[in-house]
XYZ file of C-alpha atoms in Angstrom:
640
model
C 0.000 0.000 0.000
C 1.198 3.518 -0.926
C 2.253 5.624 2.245
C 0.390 8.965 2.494
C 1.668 11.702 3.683
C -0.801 14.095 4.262
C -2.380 12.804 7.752
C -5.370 15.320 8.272
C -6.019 18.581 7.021
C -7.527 20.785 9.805
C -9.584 24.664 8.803
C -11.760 25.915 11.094
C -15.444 26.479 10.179
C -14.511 30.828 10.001
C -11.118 31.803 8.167
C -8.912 33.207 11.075
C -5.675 34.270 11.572
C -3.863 32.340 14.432
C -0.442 31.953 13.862
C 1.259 34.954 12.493
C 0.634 34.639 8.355
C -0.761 36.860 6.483
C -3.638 34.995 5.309
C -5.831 32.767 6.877
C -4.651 29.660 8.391
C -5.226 25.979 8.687
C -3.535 23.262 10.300
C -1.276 20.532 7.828
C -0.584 17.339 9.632
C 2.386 15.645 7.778
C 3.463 12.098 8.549
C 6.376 10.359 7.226
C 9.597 7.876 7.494
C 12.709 8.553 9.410
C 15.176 10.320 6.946
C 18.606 8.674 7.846
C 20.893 9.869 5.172
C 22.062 13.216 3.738
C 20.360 14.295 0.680
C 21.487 16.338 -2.016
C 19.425 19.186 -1.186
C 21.498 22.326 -3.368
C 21.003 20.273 -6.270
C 17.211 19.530 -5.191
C 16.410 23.387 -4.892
C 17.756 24.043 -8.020
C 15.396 21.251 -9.988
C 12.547 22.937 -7.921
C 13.485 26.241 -8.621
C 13.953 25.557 -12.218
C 11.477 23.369 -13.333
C 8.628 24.177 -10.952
C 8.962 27.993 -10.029
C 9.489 27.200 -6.290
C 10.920 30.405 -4.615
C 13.097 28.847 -2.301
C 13.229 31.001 0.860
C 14.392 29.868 4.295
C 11.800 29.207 7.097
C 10.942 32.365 8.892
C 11.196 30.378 12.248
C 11.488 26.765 13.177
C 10.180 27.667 17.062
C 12.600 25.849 18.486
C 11.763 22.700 16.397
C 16.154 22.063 15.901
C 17.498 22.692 19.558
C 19.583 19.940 19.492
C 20.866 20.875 15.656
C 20.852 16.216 15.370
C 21.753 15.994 11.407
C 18.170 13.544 11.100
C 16.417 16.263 12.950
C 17.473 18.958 10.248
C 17.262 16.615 6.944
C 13.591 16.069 8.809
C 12.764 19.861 8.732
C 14.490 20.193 5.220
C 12.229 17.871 3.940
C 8.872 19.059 5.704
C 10.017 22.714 4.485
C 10.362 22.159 1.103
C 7.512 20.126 0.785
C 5.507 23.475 2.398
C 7.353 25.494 -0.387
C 6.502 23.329 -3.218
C 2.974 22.594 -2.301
C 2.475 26.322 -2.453
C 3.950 26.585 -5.848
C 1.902 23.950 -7.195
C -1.078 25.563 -5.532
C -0.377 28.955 -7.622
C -0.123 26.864 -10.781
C -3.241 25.832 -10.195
C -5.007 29.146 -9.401
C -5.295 29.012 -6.079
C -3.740 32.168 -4.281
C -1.401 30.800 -1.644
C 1.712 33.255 -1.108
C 2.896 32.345 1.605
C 4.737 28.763 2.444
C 3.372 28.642 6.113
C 5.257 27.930 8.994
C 6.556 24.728 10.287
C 5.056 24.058 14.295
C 5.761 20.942 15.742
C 7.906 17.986 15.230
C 8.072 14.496 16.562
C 9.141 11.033 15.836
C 5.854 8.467 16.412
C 5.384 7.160 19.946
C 5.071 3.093 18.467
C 7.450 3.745 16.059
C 10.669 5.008 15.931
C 11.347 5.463 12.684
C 7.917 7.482 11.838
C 7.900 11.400 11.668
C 4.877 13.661 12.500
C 4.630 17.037 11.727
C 2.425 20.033 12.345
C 2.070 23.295 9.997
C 0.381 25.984 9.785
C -0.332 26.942 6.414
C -2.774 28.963 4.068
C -6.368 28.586 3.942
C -8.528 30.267 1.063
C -12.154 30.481 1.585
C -14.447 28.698 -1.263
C -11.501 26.423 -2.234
C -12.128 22.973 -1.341
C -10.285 21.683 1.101
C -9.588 18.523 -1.415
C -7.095 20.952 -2.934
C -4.761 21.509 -0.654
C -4.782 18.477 0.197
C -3.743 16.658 -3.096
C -1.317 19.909 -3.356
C 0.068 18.475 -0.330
C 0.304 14.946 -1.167
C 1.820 14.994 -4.683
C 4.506 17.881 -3.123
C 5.478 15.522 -1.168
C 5.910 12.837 -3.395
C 7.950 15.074 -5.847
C 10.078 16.032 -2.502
C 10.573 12.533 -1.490
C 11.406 11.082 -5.203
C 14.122 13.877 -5.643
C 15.495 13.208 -2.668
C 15.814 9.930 -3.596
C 16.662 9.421 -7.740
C 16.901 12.976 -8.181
C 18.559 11.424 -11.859
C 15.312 9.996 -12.633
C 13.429 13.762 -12.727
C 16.253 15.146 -15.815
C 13.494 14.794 -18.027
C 10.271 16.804 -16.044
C 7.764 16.316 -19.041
C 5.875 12.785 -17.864
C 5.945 14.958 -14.150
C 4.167 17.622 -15.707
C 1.676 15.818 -17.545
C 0.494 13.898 -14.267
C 0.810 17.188 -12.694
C -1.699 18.502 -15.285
C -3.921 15.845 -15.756
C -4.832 14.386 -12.033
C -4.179 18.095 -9.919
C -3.377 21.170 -11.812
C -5.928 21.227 -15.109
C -9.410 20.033 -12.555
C -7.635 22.603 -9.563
C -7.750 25.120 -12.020
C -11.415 24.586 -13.672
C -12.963 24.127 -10.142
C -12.041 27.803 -9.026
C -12.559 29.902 -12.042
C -9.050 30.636 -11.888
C -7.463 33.524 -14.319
C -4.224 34.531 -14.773
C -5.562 38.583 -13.958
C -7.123 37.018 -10.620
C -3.759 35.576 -9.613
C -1.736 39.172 -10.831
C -3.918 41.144 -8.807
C -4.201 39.321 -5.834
C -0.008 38.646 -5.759
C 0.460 42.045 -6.300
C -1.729 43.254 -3.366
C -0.158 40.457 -1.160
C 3.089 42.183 -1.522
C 1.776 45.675 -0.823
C 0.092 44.353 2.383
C -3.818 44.855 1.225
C -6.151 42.480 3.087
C -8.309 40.444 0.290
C -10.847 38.314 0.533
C -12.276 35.188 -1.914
C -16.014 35.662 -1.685
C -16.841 32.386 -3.884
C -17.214 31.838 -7.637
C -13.690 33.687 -8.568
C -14.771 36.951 -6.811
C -12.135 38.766 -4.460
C -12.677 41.963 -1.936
C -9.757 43.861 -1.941
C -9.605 45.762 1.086
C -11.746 46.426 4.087
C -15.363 48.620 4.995
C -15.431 52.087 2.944
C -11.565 51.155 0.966
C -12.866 47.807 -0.302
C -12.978 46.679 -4.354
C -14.269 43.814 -5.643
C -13.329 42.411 -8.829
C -13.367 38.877 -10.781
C -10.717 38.688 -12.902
C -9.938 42.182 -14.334
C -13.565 42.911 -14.114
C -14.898 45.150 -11.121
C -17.792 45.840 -9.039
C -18.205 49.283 -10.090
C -18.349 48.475 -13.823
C -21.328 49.434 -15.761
C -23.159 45.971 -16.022
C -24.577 47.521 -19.720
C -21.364 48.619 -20.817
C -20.145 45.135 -20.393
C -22.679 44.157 -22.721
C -22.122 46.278 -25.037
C -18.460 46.028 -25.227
C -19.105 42.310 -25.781
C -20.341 42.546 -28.907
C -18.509 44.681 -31.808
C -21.028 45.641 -33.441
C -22.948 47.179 -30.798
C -19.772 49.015 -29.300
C -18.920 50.588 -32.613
C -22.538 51.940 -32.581
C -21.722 53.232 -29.323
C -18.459 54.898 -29.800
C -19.523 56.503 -33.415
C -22.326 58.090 -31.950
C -20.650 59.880 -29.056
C -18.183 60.947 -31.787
C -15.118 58.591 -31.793
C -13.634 56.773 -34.627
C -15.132 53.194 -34.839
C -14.901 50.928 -37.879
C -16.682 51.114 -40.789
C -19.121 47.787 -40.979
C -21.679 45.850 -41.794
C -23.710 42.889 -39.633
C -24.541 39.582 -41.581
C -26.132 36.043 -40.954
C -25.818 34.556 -44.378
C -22.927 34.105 -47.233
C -24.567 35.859 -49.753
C -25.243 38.713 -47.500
C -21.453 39.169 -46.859
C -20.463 39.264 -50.488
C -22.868 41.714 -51.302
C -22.107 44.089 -48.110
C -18.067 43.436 -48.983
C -18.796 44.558 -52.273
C -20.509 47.632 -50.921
C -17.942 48.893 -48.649
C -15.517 48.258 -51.492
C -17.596 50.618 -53.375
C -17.573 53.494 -51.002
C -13.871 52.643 -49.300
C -12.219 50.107 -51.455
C -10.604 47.411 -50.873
C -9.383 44.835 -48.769
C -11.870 44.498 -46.010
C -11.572 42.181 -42.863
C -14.329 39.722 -41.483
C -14.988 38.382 -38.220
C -17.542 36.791 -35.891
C -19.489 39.773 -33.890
C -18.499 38.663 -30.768
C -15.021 36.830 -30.341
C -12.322 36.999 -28.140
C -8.758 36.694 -28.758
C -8.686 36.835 -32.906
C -10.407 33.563 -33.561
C -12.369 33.700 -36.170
C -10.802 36.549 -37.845
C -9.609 36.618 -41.675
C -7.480 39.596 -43.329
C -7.016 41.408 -46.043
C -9.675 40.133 -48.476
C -9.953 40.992 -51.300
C -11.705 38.766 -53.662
C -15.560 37.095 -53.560
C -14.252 33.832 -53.277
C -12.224 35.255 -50.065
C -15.065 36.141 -48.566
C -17.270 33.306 -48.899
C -14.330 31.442 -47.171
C -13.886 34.139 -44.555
C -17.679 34.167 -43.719
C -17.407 30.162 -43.417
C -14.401 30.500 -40.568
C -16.210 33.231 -38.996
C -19.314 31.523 -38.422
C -17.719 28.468 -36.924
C -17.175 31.259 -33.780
C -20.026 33.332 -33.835
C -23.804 33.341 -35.442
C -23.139 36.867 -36.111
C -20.208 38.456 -38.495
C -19.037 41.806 -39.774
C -17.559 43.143 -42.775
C -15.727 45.917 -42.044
C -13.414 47.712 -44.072
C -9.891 47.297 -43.285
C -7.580 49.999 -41.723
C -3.530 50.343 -41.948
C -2.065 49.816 -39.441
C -1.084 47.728 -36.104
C -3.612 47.188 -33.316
C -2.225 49.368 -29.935
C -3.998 48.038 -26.581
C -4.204 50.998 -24.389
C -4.782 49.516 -20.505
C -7.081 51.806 -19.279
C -7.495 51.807 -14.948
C -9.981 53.708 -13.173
C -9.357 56.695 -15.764
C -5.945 56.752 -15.854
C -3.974 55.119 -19.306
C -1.500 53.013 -17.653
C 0.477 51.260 -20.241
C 0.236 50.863 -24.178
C 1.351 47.911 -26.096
C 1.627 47.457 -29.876
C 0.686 44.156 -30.767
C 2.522 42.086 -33.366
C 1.914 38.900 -34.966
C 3.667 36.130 -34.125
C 7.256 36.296 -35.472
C 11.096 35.014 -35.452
C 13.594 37.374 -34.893
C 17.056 36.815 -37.461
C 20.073 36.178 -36.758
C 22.009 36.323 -39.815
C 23.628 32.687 -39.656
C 20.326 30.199 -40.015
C 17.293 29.597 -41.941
C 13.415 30.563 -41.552
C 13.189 26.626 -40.184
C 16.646 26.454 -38.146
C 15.092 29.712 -36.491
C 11.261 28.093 -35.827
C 13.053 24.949 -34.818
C 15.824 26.607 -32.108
C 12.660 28.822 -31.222
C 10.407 25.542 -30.482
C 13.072 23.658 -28.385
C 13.932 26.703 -26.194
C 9.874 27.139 -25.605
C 9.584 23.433 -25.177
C 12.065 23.885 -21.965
C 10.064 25.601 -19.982
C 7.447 24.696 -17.087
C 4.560 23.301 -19.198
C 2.043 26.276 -17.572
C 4.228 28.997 -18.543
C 5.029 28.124 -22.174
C 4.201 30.368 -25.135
C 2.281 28.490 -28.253
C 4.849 26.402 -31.028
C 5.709 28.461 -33.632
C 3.309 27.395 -36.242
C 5.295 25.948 -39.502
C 2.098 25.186 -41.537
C 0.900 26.562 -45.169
C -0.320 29.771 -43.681
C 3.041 30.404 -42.119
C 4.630 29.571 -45.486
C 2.299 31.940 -46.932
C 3.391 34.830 -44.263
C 7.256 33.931 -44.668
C 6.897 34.367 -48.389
C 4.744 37.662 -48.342
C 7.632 39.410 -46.148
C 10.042 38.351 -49.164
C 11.589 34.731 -47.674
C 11.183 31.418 -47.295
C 12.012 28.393 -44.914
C 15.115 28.000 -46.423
C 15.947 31.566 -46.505
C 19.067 33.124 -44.001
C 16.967 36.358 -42.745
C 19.060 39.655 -41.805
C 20.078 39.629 -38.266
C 17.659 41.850 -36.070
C 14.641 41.218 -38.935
C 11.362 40.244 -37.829
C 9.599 37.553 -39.906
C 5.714 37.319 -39.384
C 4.383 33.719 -39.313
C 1.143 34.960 -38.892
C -0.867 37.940 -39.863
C -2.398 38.744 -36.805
C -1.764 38.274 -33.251
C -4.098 36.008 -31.343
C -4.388 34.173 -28.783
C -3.956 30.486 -29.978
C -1.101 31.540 -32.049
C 0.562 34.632 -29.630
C 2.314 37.137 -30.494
C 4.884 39.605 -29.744
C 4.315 42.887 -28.012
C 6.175 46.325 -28.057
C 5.934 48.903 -25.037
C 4.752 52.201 -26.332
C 3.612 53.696 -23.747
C 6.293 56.593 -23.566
C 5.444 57.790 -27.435
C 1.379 57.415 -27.515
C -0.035 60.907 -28.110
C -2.005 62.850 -25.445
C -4.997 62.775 -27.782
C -4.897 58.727 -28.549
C -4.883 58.770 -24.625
C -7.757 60.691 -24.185
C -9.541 59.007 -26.796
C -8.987 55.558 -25.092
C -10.061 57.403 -21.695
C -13.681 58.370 -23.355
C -14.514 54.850 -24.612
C -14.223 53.427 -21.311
C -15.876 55.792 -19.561
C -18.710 56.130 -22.288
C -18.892 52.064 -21.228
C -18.781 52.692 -18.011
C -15.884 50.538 -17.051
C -13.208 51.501 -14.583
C -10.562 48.073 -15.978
C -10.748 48.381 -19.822
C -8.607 47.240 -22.911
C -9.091 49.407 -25.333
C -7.474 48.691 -29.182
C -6.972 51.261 -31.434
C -5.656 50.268 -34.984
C -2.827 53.415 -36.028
C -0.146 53.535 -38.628
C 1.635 55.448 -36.189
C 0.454 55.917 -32.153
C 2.432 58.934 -31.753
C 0.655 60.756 -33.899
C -3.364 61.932 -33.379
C -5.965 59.835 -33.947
C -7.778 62.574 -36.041
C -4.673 62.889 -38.206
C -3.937 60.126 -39.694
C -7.365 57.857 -39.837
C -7.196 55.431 -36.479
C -10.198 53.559 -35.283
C -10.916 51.886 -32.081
C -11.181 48.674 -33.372
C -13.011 46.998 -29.786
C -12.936 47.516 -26.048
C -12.064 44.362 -23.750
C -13.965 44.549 -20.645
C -12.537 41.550 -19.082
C -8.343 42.669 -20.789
C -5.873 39.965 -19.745
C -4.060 41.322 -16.905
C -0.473 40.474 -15.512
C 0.527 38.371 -18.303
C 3.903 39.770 -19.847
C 6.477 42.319 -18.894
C 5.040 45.478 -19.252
C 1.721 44.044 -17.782
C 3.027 42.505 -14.809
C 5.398 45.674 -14.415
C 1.942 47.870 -13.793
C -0.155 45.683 -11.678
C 1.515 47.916 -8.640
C 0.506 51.066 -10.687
C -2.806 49.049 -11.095
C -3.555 48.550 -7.668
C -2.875 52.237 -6.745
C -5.644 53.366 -9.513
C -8.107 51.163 -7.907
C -7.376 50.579 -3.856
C -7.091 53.513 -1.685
C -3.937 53.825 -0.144
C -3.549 50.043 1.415
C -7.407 49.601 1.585
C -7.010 49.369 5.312
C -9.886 50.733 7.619
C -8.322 51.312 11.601
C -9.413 48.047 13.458
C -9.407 48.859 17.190
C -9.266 45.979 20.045
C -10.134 46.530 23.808
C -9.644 43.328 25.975
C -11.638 42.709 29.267
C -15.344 42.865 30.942
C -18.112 46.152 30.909
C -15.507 48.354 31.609
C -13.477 47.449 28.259
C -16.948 47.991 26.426
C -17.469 51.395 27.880
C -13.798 52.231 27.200
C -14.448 50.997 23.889
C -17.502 52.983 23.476
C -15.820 56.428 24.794
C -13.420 55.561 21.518
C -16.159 55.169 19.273
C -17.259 58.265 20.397
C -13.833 60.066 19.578
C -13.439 58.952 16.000
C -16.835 59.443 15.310
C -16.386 63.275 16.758
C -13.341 63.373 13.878
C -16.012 62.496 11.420
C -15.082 58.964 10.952
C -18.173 56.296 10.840
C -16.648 54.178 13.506
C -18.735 50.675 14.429
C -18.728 49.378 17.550
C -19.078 45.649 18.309
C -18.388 42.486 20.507
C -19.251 39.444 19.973
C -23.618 39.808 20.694
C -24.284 43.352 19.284
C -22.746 45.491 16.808
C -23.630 49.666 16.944
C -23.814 52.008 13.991
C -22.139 55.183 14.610
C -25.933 56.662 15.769
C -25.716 54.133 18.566
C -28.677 52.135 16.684
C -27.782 48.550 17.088
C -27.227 46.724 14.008
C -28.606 43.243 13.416
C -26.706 40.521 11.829
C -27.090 36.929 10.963
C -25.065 34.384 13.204
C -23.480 35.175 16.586
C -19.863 35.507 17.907
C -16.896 38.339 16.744
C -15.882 36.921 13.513
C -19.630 36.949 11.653
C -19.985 40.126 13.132
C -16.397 41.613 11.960
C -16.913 39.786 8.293
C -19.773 41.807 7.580
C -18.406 45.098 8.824
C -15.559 44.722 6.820
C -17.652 44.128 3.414
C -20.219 47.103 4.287
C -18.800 50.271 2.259
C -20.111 52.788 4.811
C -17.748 51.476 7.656
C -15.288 53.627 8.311
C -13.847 52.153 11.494
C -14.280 49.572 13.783
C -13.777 49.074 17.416
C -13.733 45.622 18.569
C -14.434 44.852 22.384
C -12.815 41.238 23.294
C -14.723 39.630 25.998
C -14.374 35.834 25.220
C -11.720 32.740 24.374
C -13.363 33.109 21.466
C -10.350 33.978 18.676
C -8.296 31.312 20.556
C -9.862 28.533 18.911
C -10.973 30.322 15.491
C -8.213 33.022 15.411
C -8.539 36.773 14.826
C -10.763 37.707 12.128
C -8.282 40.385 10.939
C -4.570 39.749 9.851
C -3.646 43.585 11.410
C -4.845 45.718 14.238
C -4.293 49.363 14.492
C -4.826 49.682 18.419
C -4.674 47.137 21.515
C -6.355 48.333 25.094
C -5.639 45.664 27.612
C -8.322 47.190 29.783
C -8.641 43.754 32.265
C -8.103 40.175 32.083
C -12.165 38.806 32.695
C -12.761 36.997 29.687
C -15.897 34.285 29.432
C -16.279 31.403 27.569
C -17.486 31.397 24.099
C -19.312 27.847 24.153
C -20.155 26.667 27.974
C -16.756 24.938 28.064
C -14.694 26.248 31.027
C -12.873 28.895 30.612
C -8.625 28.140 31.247
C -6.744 29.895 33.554
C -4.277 31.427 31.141
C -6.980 32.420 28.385
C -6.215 35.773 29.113
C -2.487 35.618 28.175
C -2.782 33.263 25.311
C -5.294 35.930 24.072
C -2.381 38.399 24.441
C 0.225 36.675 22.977
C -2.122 36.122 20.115
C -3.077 39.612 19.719
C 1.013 40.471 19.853
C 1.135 38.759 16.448
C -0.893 41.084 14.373
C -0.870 44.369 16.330
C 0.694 47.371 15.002
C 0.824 49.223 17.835
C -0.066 48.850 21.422
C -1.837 51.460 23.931
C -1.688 49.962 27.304
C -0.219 50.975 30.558
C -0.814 47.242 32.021
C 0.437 45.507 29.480
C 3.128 44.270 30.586
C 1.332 42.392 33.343
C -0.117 39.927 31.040
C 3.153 39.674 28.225
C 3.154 36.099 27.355
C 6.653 35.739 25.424
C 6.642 33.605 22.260
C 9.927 30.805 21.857
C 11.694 31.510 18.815
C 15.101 29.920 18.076
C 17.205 31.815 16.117
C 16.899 31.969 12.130
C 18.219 28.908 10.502
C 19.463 28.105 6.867
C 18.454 24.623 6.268
């Protein structure tokens, strides 16, 4: 029988913070045999850092779990630490948004046996990601842990890993939490900038708390006009839109039938001339699209590909130039990208094929989730080689570009140039008034231009769509702006002040004499314990479900709170945790703390409460608090 290594997965039924992470917590119990020999690890953290993206960090504290420094002891933690690490990279891969490794708590050799290890971690939890997840995360890190440690010559060759990887954990991970690649950007980026979020089920995240809070799924947010993401899902309706408030939008015509496209391609080649483009109404990503046609028989084969996407398509008449996506947040432009099609760069020594085929292999090496599309070598690359003047056996110019395609798109990529510092000041404001005319505060917006740096009204550019969901966090000068992103749509660190007062009546009257002074500074400042919450009036302020952390959820996703001051009267967050991974203030007002379910209440609830508190606190306000300091063992940092 296959060991397993993942003994129990423990979450509490509310997401709390209990030991010192930034996100919620749960409890990993990890059991497995006696490691007796040295293992290669350098070599092993270099596989995992290189074919997995595991950022290999030392543990933040081992809490005294190597005292006596025994060689089997530290191979043991080694091995328990880099299965944490690992099991949160594979967890990332698979859309879940785990940033943090945990932290390693207890460990033990079995009682009965000897050579059996235990161990106890405290790790992420995400709400509305099944718990299944984390553990199979768990599971197969540790089986990749334990194999490399083992035949780390078997794993040369990561391919058959990654396929497993894909097929039994990453690809169902992934479709079970409406993962997205913007989701993960976002939510990374406000990790590192310290800006509480929240998963509130189905792929939707709060970032931030009360009156500072956002919500978005993927790179679409609350705020957005629900019509203008309608409208900007169709083509055709959003160049009806934009024309009519004035803005350039393509020339076109909607059709159902074949016969209906010839004769409305022959009419805008009439009035315009030709070529013209056609694609379906409503696609994403290029599919469907067909170029520079010019011909009846081109369009009665364009119409055929288009319908295959959409029950709708346009012929429009085609404009020069490249398409520019201009990232539009909260009514600021925040980058620009002209968008190429997919292309090999020469080199001046090889051929069209030597180039596709050194190309391929270098893609081929890396992590199966991360690589870009094969370089297509088919006819309608041919075709592309040989209308930029080459062909497969052809030595291009070192630094030219060769299109294999004639159009970016998603299935096929593309290449992408940062021109952001040359757009003009009137393209900007152009992109600015087609979101806002849709309404929507995250918006792609593509304007075809023979030249970006010069007006729109100049030389002929069109906004050729508007992306209300635009890919987010996916290349350089994306990722590079998901700070700048964040700073558009969060305000400041999307923080409201959380303030704690521990003890009996007179910590709630204390609390309320607070309440009082931050409402006087014309803040809305809540006031609740665990059995009533106050408005700022005094008017109490029913909620569903008893106890401090259903009562401090919904304050923190209600947009008129302003600031909360939490009265601690139970052993309540000693089981669950606190319901907040920061506190602004701490009053230690008394010690008289009652039980939160009948049990009886311990002796040192009070200072376990306290040590607790000490984790997340950003500052403390108490004369007496030394009197109930409970200190926390730490051994010192260690490199394993």
């Amino acid at each position: 029988m296959t060991h397993k290594y993942v003994a129990a997965l423990h979450r509490s039924s509310v997401s709390g913070f209990r030991y010192g992470l930034r996100q919620p917590d749960q409890l990993l119990h990890l059991s497995f045999a006696k490691i007796e020999q040295n293992f290669p690890w350098p070599k092993i953290d270099i596989w995992l850092a290189e074919k997995l993206n595991v950022e290999m960090v030392d543990p933040c504290s081992l809490d005294g779990l190597v005292q006596a420094q025994h060689p089997m002891t530290l191979n043991a933690v080694a091995w328990c630490w880099r299965v944490l690490l690992t099991a949160r990279a594979l967890l990332c891969i698979g859309g879940v948004p785990v940033f943090e490794s945990g932290r390693l708590l207890r460990l033990s050799t079995d009682a009965n046996d000897s050579h059996l290890w235990h161990a106890e971690a405290a790790v992420a939890q995400v709400d509305y990601v099944a718990e299944q997840w984390f553990s199979r995360a768990y599971e197969a890190a540790a089986i990749i842990v334990t194999g490399l440690a083992a035949h780390l010559d078997d794993f040369s060759d990561p391919e058959p890993l990654y396929r497993q990887l894909e097929t039994h954990l990453i690809g169902p991970m992934w479709a079970d939490n409406a993962s997205s690649h913007s989701n993960l950007a976002l939510l990374r980026a406000a990790d590192a900038a310290h800006i509480p979020w929240h998963h509130q089920g189905g792929g939707v995240y709060q970032l931030g708390w009360g009156k500072r809070l956002r919500r978005f799924q993927h790179s679409q947010l609350e705020s957005d006009s629900f019509m203008g993401k309608k409208i900007a899902g169709h083509k055709y309706a959003t160049a009806q839109w934009l024309s009519r408030a004035g803005l350039p939008a393509p020339h076109h015509l909607l059709v159902n039938t074949q016969e209906a496209a010839v004769h409305a391609a022959q009419s805008l080649a009439q009035k315009l001339g030709w070529p013209v483009v056609i694609k379906p109404a409503n696609s994403v990503g290029g599919q469907g699209i067909t170029l520079n046609i010019c011909t009846e028989a081109g369009v009665r084969a364009a119409f055929t590909h288009a319908l295959q996407v959409s029950r709708q398509v346009l012929v429009e008449k085609q404009v020069k130039g490249c398409v520019h996506h201009v990232q539009v947040a909260n009514g600021k432009v925040v980058y620009v990208l002209r968008r190429q099609p997919v292309a090999v760069k020469g080199d001046g020594e090889h051929t069209m094929a030597e180039l596709i085929a050194a190309e391929n292999s270098a893609r081929q090496q890396a992590m199966l989730w991360q690589r870009k599309p094969t370089l297509p070598q088919d006819d309608l690359a041919i075709n592309c080689i040989q209308r930029a003047g080459f062909a497969p056996n052809h030595i291009p110019p070192a630094g030219i570009w060769v299109p294999l395609r004639s159009m970016p798109t998603n299935i096929d990529g593309g290449r992408d140039d940062d021109v952001t510092s040359v757009i003009h000041p009137d393209n900007e404001a152009l992109a600015l008034r087609a979101a806002k005319i849709l309404g929507l505060g995250l918006a792609g917006v593509d304007i075809i231009s023979s030249d970006i740096s010069k007006p729109w009204h100049v030389n002929g550019a069109i906004i050729n769509e508007v992306n209300n969901a635009p890919m987010i966090g996916v290349g350089t000068s994306s990722i590079g702006a998901i700070p700048e992103i964040l700073m558009e749509l969060v305000d400041g660190n999307g923080r409201i002040s959380v303030e704690v007062f521990v003890g009996d009546r007179e910590a709630f009257e204390q609390g309320r004499k607070r309440q009082q002074v931050l409402i006087g500074q014309g803040v809305a400042c809540f006031l609740t314990n665990h059995a009533i919450t106050e408005d700022p009036k005094g008017i109490l302020w029913p909620v569903i479900g008893q106890g401090v952390h259903s009562r401090i959820r919904a304050l923190l996703m209600d947009k008129q709170v302003e600031a909360i001051v939490l009265i601690l009267q139970t052993d309540e967050c000693l089981a669950a945790g606190l319901p907040v991974d920061r506190l602004s203030r701490l009053e230690i007002v008394n010690a008289v703390l009652v039980s939160h379910n009948a049990m009886p209440i311990k002796p040192d609830s009070a200072s376990q409460l306290l040590a607790l508190l000490k984790q997340h606190m950003s500052q403390y306000h108490s004369d007496s608090l030394s009197a109930y300091k409970q200190p926390i063992n730490r051994s010192p940092h260690v490199t394993i």
